[in-house]
Amino acid sequence: MPDTAPLLLVVDDEPGMLTLVQRFAEAEGFDVITRPGGYALLKELPELNPDAALLDRNMPEVGGLELLKAISEADPGCQVILMTADATVDSAIEAVKLGALDYLSKPLDFNRLREILGGVRYSIARRQRLLAADTELATRFEFCGMVGRSPVMQELFDLIRRLAPHARTSLVTGETGTGKELVARALHKLGPRKDRRFIAFNCSTLVETLAESELFGHVRGAFTGAVEAKAGLFEQADGGTLFLDEIGELPPPVQAKLLRVIEYGEVQRVGATDGRKVDVRVIAATNRRLPEEVAAGRFRQDLYYRLNVVEIQLAALHERRDDIPYLTAAFVQEFAARFQKRVNALSPGAERLLHNAPWTGNIRELRNVIERACILSDGRILSEREVLAALGGGARLAAPSAAAELAPLESNDVMPEPDRGMIEQALQQVGGNRSAAARRLGISRRALYRRLDTFGLR
Amino acid sequence: MTPQSHLQPDNPLLHQLKNHLSIVVGFCDLLLGDLPQDDPKRVDIQEMRKAGQAALDLLPDLSARMR
């Protein structure tokens, strides 16, 4: 597969060296781009997205170490190797401290370079294989649009399979973003009504009077504006399934009517005197704790008992972190295809971030984060930089204590123009990383550089 | 002091010389890697490489004398 050849950036102010390394690296199966270095390269860097870089240490304008810093800032996943004519122990230590993978002296030992490039290629291929394997597993553990290999999910799928043919009413509970509607659709799809309609209705979207006519319909002249008779959702879903999301938000009078429909299979349009028979499977869902709502008098106890004959509880994503790699793989594949991106792997740092995020918005949040990260990504490997940006801010990267310290600076309000003290403080808090400092201050990196110039801090 | 530290940037000419010689030796290595074992040109290339390497080996001495 020609597209899987990793990309090596070679930078040296000596043209002969560029040709030499290019010839060698291409023979080793790399796509190679060569640059003579300088400020122009710094500007171009974000578009190049190399998988690895081989940099000369001593160059005019921009030295190899400075370039190394710029590359690791732009893409921490890029593996950087330095080469130099004057290799000393001290300079090697400095380079490795800055994150260099290796340090080669000139004339280049081609056997050593071959080993290093082989290692780079292997690690890239390994990341790609990992994601490919996770994608494959995700497909294998997919169930009606839900992905889950963890025991709780396997039990859930099993439960759905067993309930789908029989259950007339069911209650699906779980935090927001856990996939309650997917469960409802699965119950419909696997049941005897799969060829009939599935109608979803969010109970929190309408005011009381409208909710009533929406669900049960109305007769002509039932209220001001009711010029035509209208069938409610129950009649429209006759023979099929009606999914009532956020049932906890339903006003109590409507709850009473709903109970009647479920109990007797009969709807009464608003303003009508007689009822109509309907045969509808009702699946209700809520992220509230209904027993508490019942105790507080906000939810009818009889309706609750009628609904929870069959209750399906969905686990929060943080309770099944083992599934995150498979969900991630499935979403990466989905969005890479949709946005026509080359992304086919994740950096270890990105994986760690995704695994450890709190995921209060559960799978919906994970899906949104992957979508944003895929939009931001230009390379083959989704890096922690993109995931971090998609997660929204740098706080999660910092150690917990540091994050707490940084918290006061975080705010949704528009920040005042940062003064010298704020910039110095922000730079100090993020260890001198200018991109992170800019994020912290809520200004662009370009704006930060302008300010640094103004204050003479560069 | 490591032996290489004679070639610290205070000696830019030697640095450049070393870069150029590295390219000579490097291309010899590339060619030797490409050519089949029984190719008659190998001997010539090996001579070039030997000379380039010998010049590289002179650099520390040269550096010491230039001080």
Short mmCIF file of C-alpha atoms in Angstrom, two decimals:
data_model
loop_
_atom_site.label_atom_id
_atom_site.label_comp_id
_atom_site.label_asym_id
_atom_site.label_seq_id
_atom_site.Cartn_x
_atom_site.Cartn_y
_atom_site.Cartn_z
CA MET A 1 0.00 0.00 0.00
CA PRO A 2 1.85 3.13 -1.16
CA ASP A 3 -0.18 5.39 1.12
CA THR A 4 1.18 3.73 4.21
CA ALA A 5 4.81 4.78 3.52
CA PRO A 6 5.77 7.00 6.48
CA LEU A 7 6.88 10.56 5.77
CA LEU A 8 10.40 11.63 6.75
CA LEU A 9 11.42 15.28 6.85
CA VAL A 10 15.16 15.84 6.34
CA VAL A 11 16.64 19.24 7.17
CA ASP A 12 20.24 20.22 6.48
CA ASP A 13 21.83 23.39 5.10
CA GLU A 14 24.15 21.18 3.03
CA PRO A 15 22.40 20.09 -0.22
CA GLY A 16 24.68 17.08 -0.66
CA MET A 17 23.61 15.77 2.74
CA LEU A 18 19.93 16.12 1.81
CA THR A 19 20.38 14.09 -1.38
CA LEU A 20 22.39 11.49 0.46
CA VAL A 21 19.85 10.95 3.23
CA GLN A 22 16.93 11.13 0.81
CA ARG A 23 18.43 8.37 -1.36
CA PHE A 24 19.01 6.21 1.67
CA ALA A 25 15.66 6.77 3.37
CA GLU A 26 13.66 6.19 0.17
CA ALA A 27 15.42 2.86 -0.23
CA GLU A 28 14.28 2.13 3.33
CA GLY A 29 10.63 2.65 2.35
CA PHE A 30 10.07 6.26 3.44
CA ASP A 31 8.49 9.13 1.58
CA VAL A 32 11.04 11.90 1.97
CA ILE A 33 10.76 15.68 1.88
CA THR A 34 13.97 17.72 2.17
CA ARG A 35 14.36 21.31 3.31
CA PRO A 36 17.42 23.55 3.72
CA GLY A 37 16.01 24.87 7.03
CA GLY A 38 15.59 28.49 8.06
CA TYR A 39 12.64 30.60 9.16
CA ALA A 40 10.62 29.64 6.08
CA LEU A 41 10.55 26.06 7.33
CA LEU A 42 9.25 27.11 10.75
CA LYS A 43 6.31 28.74 9.01
CA GLU A 44 5.71 25.76 6.76
CA LEU A 45 6.01 23.20 9.55
CA PRO A 46 2.31 22.86 10.47
CA GLU A 47 1.43 21.81 6.92
CA LEU A 48 4.17 19.22 6.48
CA ASN A 49 3.06 16.76 9.15
CA PRO A 50 5.99 14.38 8.92
CA ASP A 51 5.93 11.11 10.84
CA ALA A 52 9.63 11.51 11.61
CA ALA A 53 12.32 14.14 11.11
CA LEU A 54 16.09 14.01 10.69
CA LEU A 55 17.64 17.38 11.54
CA ASP A 56 21.11 18.81 11.29
CA ARG A 57 22.06 20.39 14.58
CA ASN A 58 24.22 23.24 13.30
CA MET A 59 22.33 25.37 10.83
CA PRO A 60 22.19 29.12 10.30
CA GLU A 61 18.96 31.01 11.16
CA VAL A 62 17.19 28.14 12.94
CA GLY A 63 19.31 25.53 14.70
CA GLY A 64 18.39 21.85 14.92
CA LEU A 65 17.51 22.06 18.60
CA GLU A 66 15.16 24.97 18.04
CA LEU A 67 13.58 23.13 15.15
CA LEU A 68 13.21 20.07 17.35
CA LYS A 69 11.29 22.14 19.86
CA ALA A 70 9.05 23.60 17.17
CA ILE A 71 8.31 20.15 15.75
CA SER A 72 7.48 18.56 19.09
CA GLU A 73 5.25 21.51 19.86
CA ALA A 74 3.43 21.19 16.55
CA ASP A 75 3.14 17.42 16.73
CA PRO A 76 4.39 15.54 19.80
CA GLY A 77 3.96 12.28 17.89
CA CYS A 78 6.67 13.14 15.35
CA GLN A 79 9.90 11.28 16.10
CA VAL A 80 12.93 13.50 15.73
CA ILE A 81 16.53 12.41 15.13
CA LEU A 82 19.40 14.91 15.25
CA MET A 83 22.67 14.65 13.37
CA THR A 84 25.81 16.66 13.77
CA ALA A 85 29.43 16.87 12.77
CA ASP A 86 30.43 17.76 16.32
CA ALA A 87 28.90 15.14 18.52
CA THR A 88 29.66 15.65 22.19
CA VAL A 89 28.14 13.93 25.17
CA ASP A 90 26.70 17.20 26.46
CA SER A 91 24.99 18.13 23.23
CA ALA A 92 23.59 14.61 22.90
CA ILE A 93 22.15 14.80 26.41
CA GLU A 94 20.60 18.17 25.64
CA ALA A 95 18.97 16.82 22.48
CA VAL A 96 17.55 13.76 24.21
CA LYS A 97 16.26 15.94 27.03
CA LEU A 98 14.38 17.96 24.46
CA GLY A 99 12.77 14.78 23.22
CA ALA A 100 15.04 13.64 20.40
CA LEU A 101 14.77 9.94 19.61
CA ASP A 102 18.46 9.65 18.78
CA TYR A 103 21.61 11.60 18.05
CA LEU A 104 23.85 10.68 15.13
CA SER A 105 27.32 11.92 14.32
CA LYS A 106 28.55 12.60 10.80
CA PRO A 107 29.70 10.82 8.73
CA LEU A 108 26.46 8.93 9.16
CA ASP A 109 26.65 5.32 10.16
CA PHE A 110 24.12 3.92 7.72
CA ASN A 111 23.62 0.72 9.67
CA ARG A 112 22.68 2.74 12.72
CA LEU A 113 20.39 4.98 10.66
CA ARG A 114 18.76 1.93 9.12
CA GLU A 115 18.05 0.56 12.61
CA ILE A 116 16.55 3.86 13.75
CA LEU A 117 14.38 4.30 10.66
CA GLY A 118 13.29 0.68 10.97
CA GLY A 119 12.22 1.42 14.55
CA VAL A 120 10.28 4.49 13.44
CA ARG A 121 8.55 2.57 10.66
CA TYR A 122 7.74 -0.26 13.00
CA SER A 123 6.20 2.00 15.63
CA ILE A 124 4.05 3.79 13.02
CA ALA A 125 2.91 0.51 11.50
CA ARG A 126 2.18 -0.74 14.99
CA ARG A 127 -0.07 2.25 15.76
CA GLN A 128 -1.89 1.69 12.47
CA ARG A 129 -2.30 -2.01 13.15
CA LEU A 130 -3.60 -1.28 16.65
CA LEU A 131 -6.33 1.00 15.33
CA ALA A 132 -7.14 -1.40 12.49
CA ALA A 133 -7.47 -4.22 15.01
CA ASP A 134 -9.66 -2.08 17.26
CA THR A 135 -11.83 -1.15 14.28
CA GLU A 136 -12.20 -4.79 13.38
CA LEU A 137 -13.13 -5.65 16.96
CA ALA A 138 -15.54 -2.74 17.01
CA THR A 139 -17.30 -4.20 13.98
CA ARG A 140 -17.39 -7.60 15.58
CA PHE A 141 -18.79 -6.21 18.83
CA GLU A 142 -21.21 -3.89 17.11
CA PHE A 143 -24.85 -4.42 17.90
CA CYS A 144 -27.48 -2.26 16.23
CA GLY A 145 -25.15 0.72 16.10
CA MET A 146 -23.79 0.18 19.61
CA VAL A 147 -20.22 -0.90 20.21
CA GLY A 148 -19.23 -2.71 23.35
CA ARG A 149 -16.94 -5.51 24.28
CA SER A 150 -17.15 -5.00 28.04
CA PRO A 151 -19.20 -7.49 30.05
CA VAL A 152 -21.86 -4.87 30.93
CA MET A 153 -22.43 -4.16 27.25
CA GLN A 154 -22.49 -7.80 26.26
CA GLU A 155 -25.09 -8.39 28.98
CA LEU A 156 -27.06 -5.42 27.68
CA PHE A 157 -27.07 -6.75 24.12
CA ASP A 158 -28.16 -10.10 25.43
CA LEU A 159 -30.99 -8.51 27.39
CA ILE A 160 -32.16 -6.55 24.35
CA ARG A 161 -32.15 -9.70 22.22
CA ARG A 162 -34.27 -11.50 24.78
CA LEU A 163 -36.70 -8.63 25.42
CA ALA A 164 -37.18 -7.40 21.85
CA PRO A 165 -39.68 -10.08 20.75
CA HIS A 166 -41.96 -9.67 23.80
CA ALA A 167 -41.79 -6.49 25.86
CA ARG A 168 -44.74 -4.12 25.28
CA THR A 169 -43.46 -1.31 27.43
CA SER A 170 -39.94 -0.73 28.60
CA LEU A 171 -38.01 1.92 30.45
CA VAL A 172 -34.47 2.80 29.41
CA THR A 173 -32.42 4.69 31.98
CA GLY A 174 -28.93 6.11 31.81
CA GLU A 175 -26.94 9.31 31.82
CA THR A 176 -27.12 11.65 28.89
CA GLY A 177 -25.20 10.42 25.87
CA THR A 178 -25.19 6.74 26.84
CA GLY A 179 -27.27 5.66 23.83
CA LYS A 180 -30.81 5.33 25.15
CA GLU A 181 -32.35 5.97 21.73
CA LEU A 182 -30.07 3.36 20.14
CA VAL A 183 -31.38 0.82 22.64
CA ALA A 184 -34.94 1.78 21.78
CA ARG A 185 -34.23 1.41 18.07
CA ALA A 186 -32.58 -1.96 18.69
CA LEU A 187 -35.65 -3.16 20.60
CA HIS A 188 -37.78 -2.06 17.67
CA LYS A 189 -35.53 -3.50 14.98
CA LEU A 190 -35.23 -6.90 16.63
CA GLY A 191 -38.91 -7.15 17.52
CA PRO A 192 -41.94 -8.27 15.55
CA ARG A 193 -42.76 -4.65 14.58
CA LYS A 194 -39.52 -4.01 12.75
CA ASP A 195 -41.35 -3.25 9.49
CA ARG A 196 -43.70 -0.77 11.13
CA ARG A 197 -42.94 2.79 12.15
CA PHE A 198 -40.55 3.87 14.86
CA ILE A 199 -41.36 7.36 16.10
CA ALA A 200 -39.16 9.22 18.55
CA PHE A 201 -40.50 12.07 20.64
CA ASN A 202 -38.66 14.21 23.14
CA CYS A 203 -41.04 15.02 25.99
CA SER A 204 -39.04 18.05 27.14
CA THR A 205 -39.42 19.97 23.89
CA LEU A 206 -43.05 21.00 24.21
CA VAL A 207 -45.23 22.86 26.69
CA GLU A 208 -47.99 20.92 28.43
CA THR A 209 -50.93 21.71 26.14
CA LEU A 210 -48.96 21.13 22.97
CA ALA A 211 -47.44 17.92 24.32
CA GLU A 212 -50.92 16.57 24.82
CA SER A 213 -52.14 17.28 21.31
CA GLU A 214 -48.83 16.14 19.86
CA LEU A 215 -49.06 12.76 21.59
CA PHE A 216 -52.79 12.09 21.42
CA GLY A 217 -53.97 14.36 18.59
CA HIS A 218 -56.94 16.72 18.63
CA VAL A 219 -60.31 17.19 16.96
CA ARG A 220 -61.18 20.20 14.88
CA GLY A 221 -61.99 23.19 17.06
CA ALA A 222 -60.60 21.57 20.22
CA PHE A 223 -58.71 24.77 20.98
CA THR A 224 -57.89 28.05 19.33
CA GLY A 225 -55.92 27.33 16.21
CA ALA A 226 -57.06 23.72 15.88
CA VAL A 227 -58.57 24.25 12.44
CA GLU A 228 -57.99 20.68 11.29
CA ALA A 229 -58.35 17.43 13.14
CA LYS A 230 -54.97 15.87 13.75
CA ALA A 231 -53.79 12.39 14.63
CA GLY A 232 -51.33 12.23 17.51
CA LEU A 233 -48.08 10.33 17.59
CA PHE A 234 -49.80 7.32 19.15
CA GLU A 235 -52.10 6.99 16.17
CA GLN A 236 -49.21 7.58 13.75
CA ALA A 237 -47.18 4.89 15.47
CA ASP A 238 -50.08 2.44 15.46
CA GLY A 239 -48.68 -1.04 14.97
CA GLY A 240 -45.16 0.22 15.59
CA THR A 241 -43.05 1.70 18.37
CA LEU A 242 -43.19 5.08 20.08
CA PHE A 243 -40.02 6.20 21.81
CA LEU A 244 -40.65 8.80 24.52
CA ASP A 245 -37.35 10.39 25.46
CA GLU A 246 -36.96 12.31 28.71
CA ILE A 247 -40.22 10.97 30.05
CA GLY A 248 -39.37 12.55 33.41
CA GLU A 249 -40.08 15.97 31.87
CA LEU A 250 -43.68 15.11 31.00
CA PRO A 251 -46.18 17.32 32.88
CA PRO A 252 -48.28 15.35 35.44
CA PRO A 253 -51.66 15.76 33.63
CA VAL A 254 -50.15 14.29 30.46
CA GLN A 255 -48.64 11.49 32.56
CA ALA A 256 -52.14 10.49 33.62
CA LYS A 257 -53.36 10.38 30.04
CA LEU A 258 -50.30 8.45 28.94
CA LEU A 259 -50.94 5.86 31.63
CA ARG A 260 -54.47 5.37 30.31
CA VAL A 261 -53.21 4.82 26.78
CA ILE A 262 -50.63 2.30 27.91
CA GLU A 263 -53.08 0.45 30.17
CA TYR A 264 -56.06 0.30 27.85
CA GLY A 265 -54.51 0.77 24.42
CA GLU A 266 -56.92 3.58 23.73
CA VAL A 267 -56.19 7.24 22.86
CA GLN A 268 -58.57 10.09 23.17
CA ARG A 269 -57.85 13.07 20.93
CA VAL A 270 -58.01 16.42 22.70
CA GLY A 271 -61.60 17.56 22.57
CA ALA A 272 -62.94 14.16 21.50
CA THR A 273 -65.54 12.27 23.51
CA ASP A 274 -64.69 8.73 22.47
CA GLY A 275 -61.40 6.87 22.29
CA ARG A 276 -59.64 5.08 19.46
CA LYS A 277 -57.86 1.75 19.77
CA VAL A 278 -54.15 1.82 19.13
CA ASP A 279 -51.53 -0.89 19.30
CA VAL A 280 -48.27 0.80 20.16
CA ARG A 281 -45.15 -0.43 21.87
CA VAL A 282 -43.97 2.31 24.24
CA ILE A 283 -40.32 2.68 25.11
CA ALA A 284 -39.68 5.46 27.59
CA ALA A 285 -36.28 6.84 28.47
CA THR A 286 -34.93 9.20 31.09
CA ASN A 287 -31.68 10.37 32.60
CA ARG A 288 -33.45 11.24 35.84
CA ARG A 289 -33.86 8.91 38.80
CA LEU A 290 -37.56 8.24 38.55
CA PRO A 291 -37.99 6.80 42.06
CA GLU A 292 -36.73 10.14 43.40
CA GLU A 293 -39.09 11.99 41.08
CA VAL A 294 -41.92 9.82 42.39
CA ALA A 295 -40.94 10.51 46.01
CA ALA A 296 -40.86 14.24 45.25
CA GLY A 297 -44.34 14.04 43.73
CA ARG A 298 -43.20 15.06 40.26
CA PHE A 299 -43.79 11.72 38.61
CA ARG A 300 -46.85 9.52 38.94
CA GLN A 301 -46.11 6.37 40.85
CA ASP A 302 -48.61 4.27 38.89
CA LEU A 303 -47.06 5.32 35.58
CA TYR A 304 -43.61 4.55 36.93
CA TYR A 305 -44.63 1.04 37.94
CA ARG A 306 -46.30 0.52 34.60
CA LEU A 307 -43.14 1.56 32.73
CA ASN A 308 -40.49 -0.14 34.79
CA VAL A 309 -41.85 -3.65 34.33
CA VAL A 310 -38.86 -3.93 32.08
CA GLU A 311 -36.06 -1.55 32.97
CA ILE A 312 -32.87 -1.37 30.95
CA GLN A 313 -30.06 0.50 32.67
CA LEU A 314 -27.21 1.86 30.59
CA ALA A 315 -23.72 2.14 32.02
CA ALA A 316 -21.90 5.48 31.91
CA LEU A 317 -18.83 5.54 29.69
CA HIS A 318 -16.49 6.01 32.67
CA GLU A 319 -17.83 2.71 34.01
CA ARG A 320 -16.73 0.88 30.89
CA ARG A 321 -13.46 2.53 29.89
CA ASP A 322 -12.32 -0.75 28.33
CA ASP A 323 -14.64 0.00 25.43
CA ILE A 324 -13.11 3.41 24.70
CA PRO A 325 -10.49 2.08 22.22
CA TYR A 326 -13.15 0.28 20.16
CA LEU A 327 -15.57 3.21 20.22
CA THR A 328 -12.70 5.52 19.29
CA ALA A 329 -11.65 3.27 16.42
CA ALA A 330 -15.19 3.11 15.09
CA PHE A 331 -15.61 6.90 15.29
CA VAL A 332 -12.18 7.61 13.76
CA GLN A 333 -13.05 5.38 10.84
CA GLU A 334 -16.43 7.04 10.44
CA PHE A 335 -15.14 10.63 10.52
CA ALA A 336 -11.92 10.00 8.57
CA ALA A 337 -14.13 8.69 5.77
CA ARG A 338 -16.64 11.51 6.06
CA PHE A 339 -14.04 14.29 6.05
CA GLN A 340 -11.71 12.43 3.68
CA LYS A 341 -8.80 12.45 6.12
CA ARG A 342 -5.86 10.07 6.14
CA VAL A 343 -6.06 9.42 9.89
CA ASN A 344 -5.53 5.74 10.54
CA ALA A 345 -3.80 5.64 13.90
CA LEU A 346 -3.62 7.27 17.34
CA SER A 347 -0.54 8.38 19.22
CA PRO A 348 -0.05 6.75 22.64
CA GLY A 349 -0.56 10.16 24.25
CA ALA A 350 -3.86 10.63 22.46
CA GLU A 351 -4.98 7.19 23.59
CA ARG A 352 -4.08 8.04 27.17
CA LEU A 353 -6.01 11.31 27.08
CA LEU A 354 -9.10 9.60 25.68
CA HIS A 355 -8.89 6.81 28.18
CA ASN A 356 -8.60 9.13 31.17
CA ALA A 357 -11.04 11.89 30.28
CA PRO A 358 -14.02 12.16 32.67
CA TRP A 359 -16.62 11.74 29.86
CA THR A 360 -19.50 13.34 31.70
CA GLY A 361 -21.25 13.54 28.31
CA ASN A 362 -20.56 9.85 27.73
CA ILE A 363 -20.41 8.35 24.25
CA ARG A 364 -22.00 11.36 22.57
CA GLU A 365 -19.17 13.49 23.98
CA LEU A 366 -16.52 10.98 22.88
CA ARG A 367 -18.02 10.93 19.41
CA ASN A 368 -18.01 14.75 19.23
CA VAL A 369 -14.41 14.90 20.45
CA ILE A 370 -13.27 12.42 17.80
CA GLU A 371 -15.21 14.34 15.16
CA ARG A 372 -13.50 17.61 16.10
CA ALA A 373 -10.07 15.94 16.37
CA CYS A 374 -10.51 14.41 12.90
CA ILE A 375 -11.42 17.79 11.46
CA LEU A 376 -8.28 19.30 13.03
CA SER A 377 -6.01 16.48 11.91
CA ASP A 378 -3.91 16.61 8.78
CA GLY A 379 -1.63 13.68 9.38
CA ARG A 380 -1.92 9.94 9.58
CA ILE A 381 -1.72 9.78 13.34
CA LEU A 382 -4.19 11.53 15.60
CA SER A 383 -1.96 13.17 18.20
CA GLU A 384 -2.55 14.35 21.74
CA ARG A 385 -2.42 17.91 20.42
CA GLU A 386 -5.52 17.39 18.30
CA VAL A 387 -7.32 15.38 20.95
CA LEU A 388 -6.50 18.00 23.54
CA ALA A 389 -7.78 20.78 21.33
CA ALA A 390 -10.93 18.74 20.67
CA LEU A 391 -11.41 18.10 24.38
CA GLY A 392 -11.40 21.85 24.74
CA GLY A 393 -8.40 23.36 26.49
CA GLY A 394 -5.10 22.40 28.01
CA ALA A 395 -6.20 21.80 31.58
CA ARG A 396 -6.48 18.06 31.13
CA LEU A 397 -2.87 17.72 30.05
CA ALA A 398 -1.52 19.25 33.19
CA ALA A 399 -1.06 17.25 36.36
CA PRO A 400 -4.11 17.44 38.64
CA SER A 401 -2.45 19.85 41.06
CA ALA A 402 -1.28 22.10 38.24
CA ALA A 403 -4.75 21.99 36.72
CA ALA A 404 -6.24 23.22 40.00
CA GLU A 405 -3.74 26.06 40.07
CA LEU A 406 -4.60 27.03 36.54
CA ALA A 407 -8.32 26.91 37.11
CA PRO A 408 -8.88 30.59 37.98
CA LEU A 409 -7.64 31.57 34.53
CA GLU A 410 -10.26 29.43 32.88
CA SER A 411 -13.44 31.22 32.10
CA ASN A 412 -16.00 31.45 29.37
CA ASP A 413 -16.09 35.20 29.69
CA VAL A 414 -14.13 37.31 27.28
CA MET A 415 -10.72 37.84 28.79
CA PRO A 416 -9.23 41.29 29.14
CA GLU A 417 -6.18 41.98 26.99
CA PRO A 418 -3.40 40.12 28.80
CA ASP A 419 -0.79 42.39 30.36
CA ARG A 420 2.85 41.59 30.79
CA GLY A 421 2.35 39.99 34.19
CA MET A 422 -0.40 37.69 32.95
CA ILE A 423 1.69 36.56 30.00
CA GLU A 424 4.71 35.90 32.15
CA GLN A 425 2.57 34.00 34.64
CA ALA A 426 0.89 31.93 31.93
CA LEU A 427 4.21 31.09 30.29
CA GLN A 428 5.61 30.04 33.63
CA GLN A 429 2.61 27.85 34.43
CA VAL A 430 2.91 25.90 31.20
CA GLY A 431 6.67 25.59 31.33
CA GLY A 432 7.37 28.07 28.54
CA ASN A 433 5.21 26.35 25.92
CA ARG A 434 3.88 29.28 23.92
CA SER A 435 0.99 27.45 22.28
CA ALA A 436 -0.24 26.27 25.66
CA ALA A 437 0.24 29.73 27.12
CA ALA A 438 -1.79 31.27 24.30
CA ARG A 439 -4.60 28.77 24.91
CA ARG A 440 -4.47 29.50 28.60
CA LEU A 441 -4.78 33.23 27.94
CA GLY A 442 -7.56 32.67 25.45
CA ILE A 443 -5.69 34.40 22.62
CA SER A 444 -4.20 33.08 19.37
CA ARG A 445 -0.56 32.09 19.18
CA ARG A 446 0.04 34.90 16.72
CA ALA A 447 -1.47 37.37 19.17
CA LEU A 448 0.74 36.01 21.93
CA TYR A 449 3.85 36.47 19.77
CA ARG A 450 2.77 40.05 19.06
CA ARG A 451 2.40 40.72 22.76
CA LEU A 452 5.75 39.10 23.49
CA ASP A 453 7.31 41.48 20.99
CA THR A 454 5.55 44.44 22.53
CA PHE A 455 6.80 43.58 26.00
CA GLY A 456 10.23 42.58 24.75
CA LEU A 457 9.80 39.09 26.15
CA ARG A 458 11.01 37.15 23.10
CA MET B 1 37.58 17.15 27.22
CA THR B 2 36.32 14.61 24.76
CA PRO B 3 38.42 14.18 21.60
CA GLN B 4 35.59 15.61 19.51
CA SER B 5 35.44 18.82 21.47
CA HIS B 6 38.40 20.05 19.41
CA LEU B 7 35.86 20.46 16.70
CA GLN B 8 33.56 22.76 18.61
CA PRO B 9 32.02 25.63 16.61
CA ASP B 10 35.08 27.79 17.28
CA ASN B 11 36.43 26.07 14.20
CA PRO B 12 33.85 26.66 11.46
CA LEU B 13 36.23 25.79 8.62
CA LEU B 14 36.94 22.37 10.05
CA HIS B 15 33.22 21.91 10.65
CA GLN B 16 32.50 22.56 6.99
CA LEU B 17 35.34 20.34 5.88
CA LYS B 18 33.96 17.54 7.98
CA ASN B 19 30.49 18.03 6.49
CA HIS B 20 31.83 17.81 2.94
CA LEU B 21 33.91 14.74 3.68
CA SER B 22 30.90 13.13 5.38
CA ILE B 23 28.99 13.51 2.14
CA VAL B 24 31.83 11.91 0.14
CA VAL B 25 31.99 8.96 2.50
CA GLY B 26 28.19 8.76 2.70
CA PHE B 27 27.70 8.51 -1.05
CA CYS B 28 30.42 5.85 -1.24
CA ASP B 29 28.48 3.88 1.38
CA LEU B 30 25.26 4.29 -0.62
CA LEU B 31 26.89 3.08 -3.84
CA LEU B 32 28.52 0.15 -2.08
CA GLY B 33 25.13 -0.77 -0.70
CA ASP B 34 23.53 -0.61 -4.17
CA LEU B 35 26.15 -2.49 -6.18
CA PRO B 36 26.22 -6.29 -6.31
CA GLN B 37 29.09 -7.96 -4.47
CA ASP B 38 30.91 -8.94 -7.68
CA ASP B 39 30.73 -5.53 -9.35
CA PRO B 40 34.22 -4.42 -10.54
CA LYS B 41 33.49 -0.77 -9.64
CA ARG B 42 33.37 -1.65 -5.96
CA VAL B 43 37.17 -1.58 -5.65
CA ASP B 44 37.36 2.00 -6.97
CA ILE B 45 34.61 3.18 -4.71
CA GLN B 46 36.26 1.53 -1.75
CA GLU B 47 39.43 3.49 -2.58
CA MET B 48 37.46 6.74 -2.64
CA ARG B 49 35.86 5.91 0.64
CA LYS B 50 39.19 4.98 2.23
CA ALA B 51 40.69 8.32 1.17
CA GLY B 52 37.69 10.25 2.45
CA GLN B 53 37.78 8.47 5.77
CA ALA B 54 41.54 9.05 6.05
CA ALA B 55 40.96 12.78 5.56
CA LEU B 56 38.25 12.70 8.24
CA ASP B 57 40.67 10.97 10.61
CA LEU B 58 43.15 13.82 10.11
CA LEU B 59 40.72 16.45 11.33
CA PRO B 60 41.35 16.16 15.10
CA ASP B 61 45.11 16.59 14.51
CA LEU B 62 44.50 19.49 12.20
CA SER B 63 42.28 21.10 14.77
CA ALA B 64 44.92 20.76 17.48
CA ARG B 65 47.59 22.36 15.28
CA MET B 66 45.37 25.27 14.34
CA ARG B 67 45.07 26.34 17.97
#
